[in-house]
Short mmCIF file of C-alpha atoms in Angstrom, two decimals:
data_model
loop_
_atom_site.label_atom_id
_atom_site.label_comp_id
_atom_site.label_asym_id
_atom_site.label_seq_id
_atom_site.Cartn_x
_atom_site.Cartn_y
_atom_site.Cartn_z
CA UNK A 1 17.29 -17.85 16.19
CA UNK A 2 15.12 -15.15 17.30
CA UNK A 3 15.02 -14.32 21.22
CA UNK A 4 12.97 -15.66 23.40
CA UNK A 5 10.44 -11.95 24.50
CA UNK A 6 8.28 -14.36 27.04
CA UNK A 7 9.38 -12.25 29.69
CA UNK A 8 8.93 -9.05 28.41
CA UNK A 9 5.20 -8.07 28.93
CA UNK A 10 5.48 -4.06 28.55
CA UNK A 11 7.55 -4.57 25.00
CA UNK A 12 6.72 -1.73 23.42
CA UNK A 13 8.73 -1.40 20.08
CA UNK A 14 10.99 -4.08 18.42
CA UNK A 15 13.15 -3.69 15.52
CA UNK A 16 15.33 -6.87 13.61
CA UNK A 17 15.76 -5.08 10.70
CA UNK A 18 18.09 -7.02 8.51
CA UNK A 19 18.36 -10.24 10.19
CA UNK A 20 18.86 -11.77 7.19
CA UNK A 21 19.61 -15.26 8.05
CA UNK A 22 16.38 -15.68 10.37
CA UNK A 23 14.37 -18.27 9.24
CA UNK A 24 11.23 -17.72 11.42
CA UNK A 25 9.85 -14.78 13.69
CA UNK A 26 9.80 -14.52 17.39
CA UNK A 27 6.78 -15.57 19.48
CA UNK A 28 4.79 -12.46 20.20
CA UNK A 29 2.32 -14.11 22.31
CA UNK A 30 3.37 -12.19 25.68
CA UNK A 31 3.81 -8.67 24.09
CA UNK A 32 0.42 -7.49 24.74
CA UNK A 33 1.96 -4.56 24.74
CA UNK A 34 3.62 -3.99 21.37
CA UNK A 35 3.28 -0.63 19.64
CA UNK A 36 6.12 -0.64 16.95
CA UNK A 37 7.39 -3.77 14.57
CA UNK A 38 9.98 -3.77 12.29
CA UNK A 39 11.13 -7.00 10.61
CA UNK A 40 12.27 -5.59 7.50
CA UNK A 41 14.78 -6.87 5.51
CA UNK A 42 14.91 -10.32 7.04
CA UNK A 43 14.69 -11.91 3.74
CA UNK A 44 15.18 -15.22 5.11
CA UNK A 45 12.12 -15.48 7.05
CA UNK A 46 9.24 -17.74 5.53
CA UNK A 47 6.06 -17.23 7.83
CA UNK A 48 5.01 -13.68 8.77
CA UNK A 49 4.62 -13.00 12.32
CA UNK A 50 1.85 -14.04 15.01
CA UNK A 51 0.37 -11.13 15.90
CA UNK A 52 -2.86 -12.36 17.59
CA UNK A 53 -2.09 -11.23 20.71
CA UNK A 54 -0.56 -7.35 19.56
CA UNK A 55 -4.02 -5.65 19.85
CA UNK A 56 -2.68 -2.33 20.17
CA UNK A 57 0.04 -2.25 17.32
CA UNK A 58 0.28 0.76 15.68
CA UNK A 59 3.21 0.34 13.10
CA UNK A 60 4.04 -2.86 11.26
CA UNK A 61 7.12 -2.39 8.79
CA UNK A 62 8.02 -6.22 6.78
CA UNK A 63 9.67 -4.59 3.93
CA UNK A 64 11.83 -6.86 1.84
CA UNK A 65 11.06 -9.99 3.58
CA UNK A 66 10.55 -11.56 0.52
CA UNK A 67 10.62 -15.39 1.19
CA UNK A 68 7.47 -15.36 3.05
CA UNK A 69 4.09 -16.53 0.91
CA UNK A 70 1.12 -15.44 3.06
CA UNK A 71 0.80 -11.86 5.07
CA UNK A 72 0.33 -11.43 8.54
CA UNK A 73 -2.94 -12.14 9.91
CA UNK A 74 -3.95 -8.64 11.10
CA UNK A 75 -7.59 -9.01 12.57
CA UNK A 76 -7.03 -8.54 15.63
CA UNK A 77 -4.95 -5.25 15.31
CA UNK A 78 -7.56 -2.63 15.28
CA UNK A 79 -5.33 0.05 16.08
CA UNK A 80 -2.52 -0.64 13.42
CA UNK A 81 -2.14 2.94 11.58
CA UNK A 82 1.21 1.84 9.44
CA UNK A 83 1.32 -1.07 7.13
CA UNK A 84 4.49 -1.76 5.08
CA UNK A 85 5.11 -4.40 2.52
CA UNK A 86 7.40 -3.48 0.03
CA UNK A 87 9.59 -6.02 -1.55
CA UNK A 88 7.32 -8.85 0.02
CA UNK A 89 7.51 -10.50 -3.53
CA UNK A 90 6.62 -14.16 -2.77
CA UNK A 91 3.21 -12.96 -1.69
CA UNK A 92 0.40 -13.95 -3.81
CA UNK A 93 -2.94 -12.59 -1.31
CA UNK A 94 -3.24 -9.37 -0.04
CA UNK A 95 -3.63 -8.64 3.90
CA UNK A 96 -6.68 -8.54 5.14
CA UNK A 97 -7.15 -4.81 5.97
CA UNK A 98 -10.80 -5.43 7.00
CA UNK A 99 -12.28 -3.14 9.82
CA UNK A 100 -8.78 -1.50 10.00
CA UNK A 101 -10.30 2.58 11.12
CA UNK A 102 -7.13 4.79 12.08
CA UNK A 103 -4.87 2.88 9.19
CA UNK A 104 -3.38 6.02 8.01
CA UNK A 105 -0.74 4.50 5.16
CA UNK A 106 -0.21 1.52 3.02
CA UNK A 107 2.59 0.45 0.83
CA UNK A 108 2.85 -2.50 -1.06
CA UNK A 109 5.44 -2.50 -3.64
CA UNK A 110 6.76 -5.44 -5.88
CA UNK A 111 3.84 -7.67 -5.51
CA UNK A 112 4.93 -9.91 -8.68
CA UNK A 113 2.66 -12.80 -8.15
CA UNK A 114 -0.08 -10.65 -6.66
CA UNK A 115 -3.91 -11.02 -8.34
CA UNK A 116 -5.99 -9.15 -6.26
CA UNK A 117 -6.35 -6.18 -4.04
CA UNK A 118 -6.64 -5.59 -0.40
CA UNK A 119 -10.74 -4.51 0.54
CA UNK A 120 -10.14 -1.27 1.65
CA UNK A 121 -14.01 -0.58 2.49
CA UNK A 122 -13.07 -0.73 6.74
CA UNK A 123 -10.20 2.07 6.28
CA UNK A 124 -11.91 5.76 6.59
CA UNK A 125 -8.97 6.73 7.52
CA UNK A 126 -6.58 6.04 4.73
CA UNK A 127 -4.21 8.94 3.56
CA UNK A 128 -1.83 7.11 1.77
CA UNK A 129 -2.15 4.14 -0.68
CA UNK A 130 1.09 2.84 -2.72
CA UNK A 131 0.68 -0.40 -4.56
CA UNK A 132 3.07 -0.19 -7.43
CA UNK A 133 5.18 -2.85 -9.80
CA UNK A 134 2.36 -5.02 -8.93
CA UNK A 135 2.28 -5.74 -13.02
CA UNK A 136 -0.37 -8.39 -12.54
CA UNK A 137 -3.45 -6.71 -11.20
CA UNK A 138 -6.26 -6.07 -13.67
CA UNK A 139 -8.27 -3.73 -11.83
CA UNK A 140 -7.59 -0.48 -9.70
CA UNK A 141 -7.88 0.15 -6.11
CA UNK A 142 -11.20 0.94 -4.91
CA UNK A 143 -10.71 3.62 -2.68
CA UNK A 144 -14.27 5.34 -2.83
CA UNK A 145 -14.81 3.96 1.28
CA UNK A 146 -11.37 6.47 1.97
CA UNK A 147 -12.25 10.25 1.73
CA UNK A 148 -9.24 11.17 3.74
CA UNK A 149 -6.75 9.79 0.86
CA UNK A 150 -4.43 12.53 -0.08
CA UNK A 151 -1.60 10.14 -1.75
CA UNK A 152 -1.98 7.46 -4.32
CA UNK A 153 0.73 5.80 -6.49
CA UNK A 154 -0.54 2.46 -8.54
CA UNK A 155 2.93 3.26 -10.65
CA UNK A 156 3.32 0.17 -12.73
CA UNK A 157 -0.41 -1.00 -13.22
CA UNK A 158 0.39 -2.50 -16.18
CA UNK A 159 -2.85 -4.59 -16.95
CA UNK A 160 -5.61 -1.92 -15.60
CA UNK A 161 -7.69 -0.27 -18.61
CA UNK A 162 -9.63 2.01 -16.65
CA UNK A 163 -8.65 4.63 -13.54
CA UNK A 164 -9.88 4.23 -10.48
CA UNK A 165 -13.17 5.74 -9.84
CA UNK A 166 -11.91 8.98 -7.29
CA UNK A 167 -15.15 10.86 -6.74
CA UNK A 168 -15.21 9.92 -3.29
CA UNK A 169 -11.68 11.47 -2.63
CA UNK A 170 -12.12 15.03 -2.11
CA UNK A 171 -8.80 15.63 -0.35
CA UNK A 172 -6.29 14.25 -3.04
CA UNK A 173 -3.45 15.77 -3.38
CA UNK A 174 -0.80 13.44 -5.46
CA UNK A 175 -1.96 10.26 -8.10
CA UNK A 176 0.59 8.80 -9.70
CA UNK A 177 -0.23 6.67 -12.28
CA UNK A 178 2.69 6.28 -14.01
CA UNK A 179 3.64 3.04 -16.32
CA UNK A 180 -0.19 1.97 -16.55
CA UNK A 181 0.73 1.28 -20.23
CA UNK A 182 -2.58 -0.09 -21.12
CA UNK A 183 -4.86 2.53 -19.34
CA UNK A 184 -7.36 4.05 -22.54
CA UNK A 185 -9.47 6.35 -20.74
CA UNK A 186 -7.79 9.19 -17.78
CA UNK A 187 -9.41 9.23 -14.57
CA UNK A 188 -12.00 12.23 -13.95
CA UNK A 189 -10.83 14.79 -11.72
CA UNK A 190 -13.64 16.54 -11.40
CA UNK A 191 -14.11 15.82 -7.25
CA UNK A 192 -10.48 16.59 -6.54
CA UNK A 193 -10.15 20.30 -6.29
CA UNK A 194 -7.07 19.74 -3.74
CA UNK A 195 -5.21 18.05 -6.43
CA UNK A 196 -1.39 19.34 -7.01
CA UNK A 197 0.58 16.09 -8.46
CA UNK A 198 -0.35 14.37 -11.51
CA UNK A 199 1.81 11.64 -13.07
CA UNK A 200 0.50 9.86 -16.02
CA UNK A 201 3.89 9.21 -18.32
CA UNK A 202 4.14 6.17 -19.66
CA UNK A 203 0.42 5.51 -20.51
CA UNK A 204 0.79 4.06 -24.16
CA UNK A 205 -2.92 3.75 -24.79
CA UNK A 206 -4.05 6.91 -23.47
CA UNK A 207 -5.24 9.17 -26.24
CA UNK A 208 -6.99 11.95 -24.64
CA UNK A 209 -5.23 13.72 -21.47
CA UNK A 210 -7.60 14.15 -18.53
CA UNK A 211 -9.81 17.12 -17.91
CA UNK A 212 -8.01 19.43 -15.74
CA UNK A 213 -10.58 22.67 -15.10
CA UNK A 214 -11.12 21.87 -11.74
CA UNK A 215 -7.91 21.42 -10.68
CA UNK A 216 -6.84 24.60 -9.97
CA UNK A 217 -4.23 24.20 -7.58
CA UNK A 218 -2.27 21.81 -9.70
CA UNK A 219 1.12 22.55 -9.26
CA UNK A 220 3.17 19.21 -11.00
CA UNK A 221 1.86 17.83 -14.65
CA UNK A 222 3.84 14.76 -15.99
CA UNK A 223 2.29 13.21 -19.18
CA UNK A 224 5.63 12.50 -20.89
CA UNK A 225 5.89 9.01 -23.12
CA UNK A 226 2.08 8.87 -23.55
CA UNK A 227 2.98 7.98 -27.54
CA UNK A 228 -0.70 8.17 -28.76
CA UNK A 229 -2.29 11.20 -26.69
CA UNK A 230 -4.32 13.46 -29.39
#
């Protein structure tokens, strides 16, 4: 069983990283406090979290805890900066990243049964986005509300025809958008003059390559296994 933190008001950072056989979290209804969470691995675990009363959590790490169906409710932590999901494969909704303003990275990886994407519209201060081997999403990220986003990987997109729309990401440094097998059309470039990583192997469909003249400070090209690029 998890321990009882009732009497631990200043908590500021908890790890149970790997507590496999846990079935449910502790009760974080006294750790006003809390900063730092880390519950990953604990693959047994089948409801995320309360964190209704962790207003000032920062950090928020629930890799691999892949038995729970539903995400933490996070609208009351305005200050969380570090989201990590990875592995969380019995998920089938996104969390609710709504009026989230110094969330600074978010990676969600292995989202099998996952339909639809997290509204990202609240996050100005995104840098990184991974959502990858989420195989059945149909459309891209919108990340046009993010012009701080210097990282995004949607390796594994196999469903999306069209690139995300990244006119409104002026700082981008590294897309990855590798294994989006049915993608036809590249994504335009032309607003990302910071760009230096491209990944696009793998894109079956994709017959011409994307326009590169104002990327000047590209430093990384991968278009290897695009089988019908002109």
């Amino acid at each position: 069983c998890p321990p009882d933190l009732s009497g631990c008001p200043d908590l500021r950072s908890l790890s149970m990283k790997y507590c496999r056989a846990m079935k449910r979290p502790p009760d974080l209804s006294g750790c006003h406090m809390l900063q730092n969470l880390d519950m990953g691995g604990c693959s047994s675990m089948t409801c995320p979290p309360d964190l209704s009363g962790c207003h000032i959590l920062q950090d928020l790490d629930m890799n691999g805890c892949s038995s729970i169906t539903y995400p933490p409710d996070l609208s009351g932590s305005h200050m969380l900066q570090n989201l990590q999901l990875d592995g969380c494969s019995s998920l089938t909704c996104p969390p609710d990243l709504n009026g989230k303003p110094k969330l600074l990275a978010v990676h969600m990886f292995n989202f099998f049964n996952l339909t639809s994407l997290p509204d990202l519209s609240g996050c100005q201060s995104l840098r990184e986005l991974i959502i990858t081997g989420c195989f059945n999403l149909t459309e891209p990220p919108n990340v046009s509300g993010c012009p701080d986003l210097q990282l995004l990987n949607i390796n594994g997109m196999r469903k999306i025809t069209c690139p995300p729309d990244l006119n409104g990401n002026p700082k981008l440094k590294s897309l990855n958008m590798g294994g989006c097998v049915a993608l036809k059309i590249p994504p335009d470039l032309s607003g990302n003059p910071e760009l230096d990583s491209l990944n696009m192997n793998e894109c079956y469909d994709l017959t011409t390559p994307p326009d590169l003249s104002n990327n000047p400070g590209l430093q990384s090209l991968n278009m290897s296994d695009c089988h019908v690029l002109e």
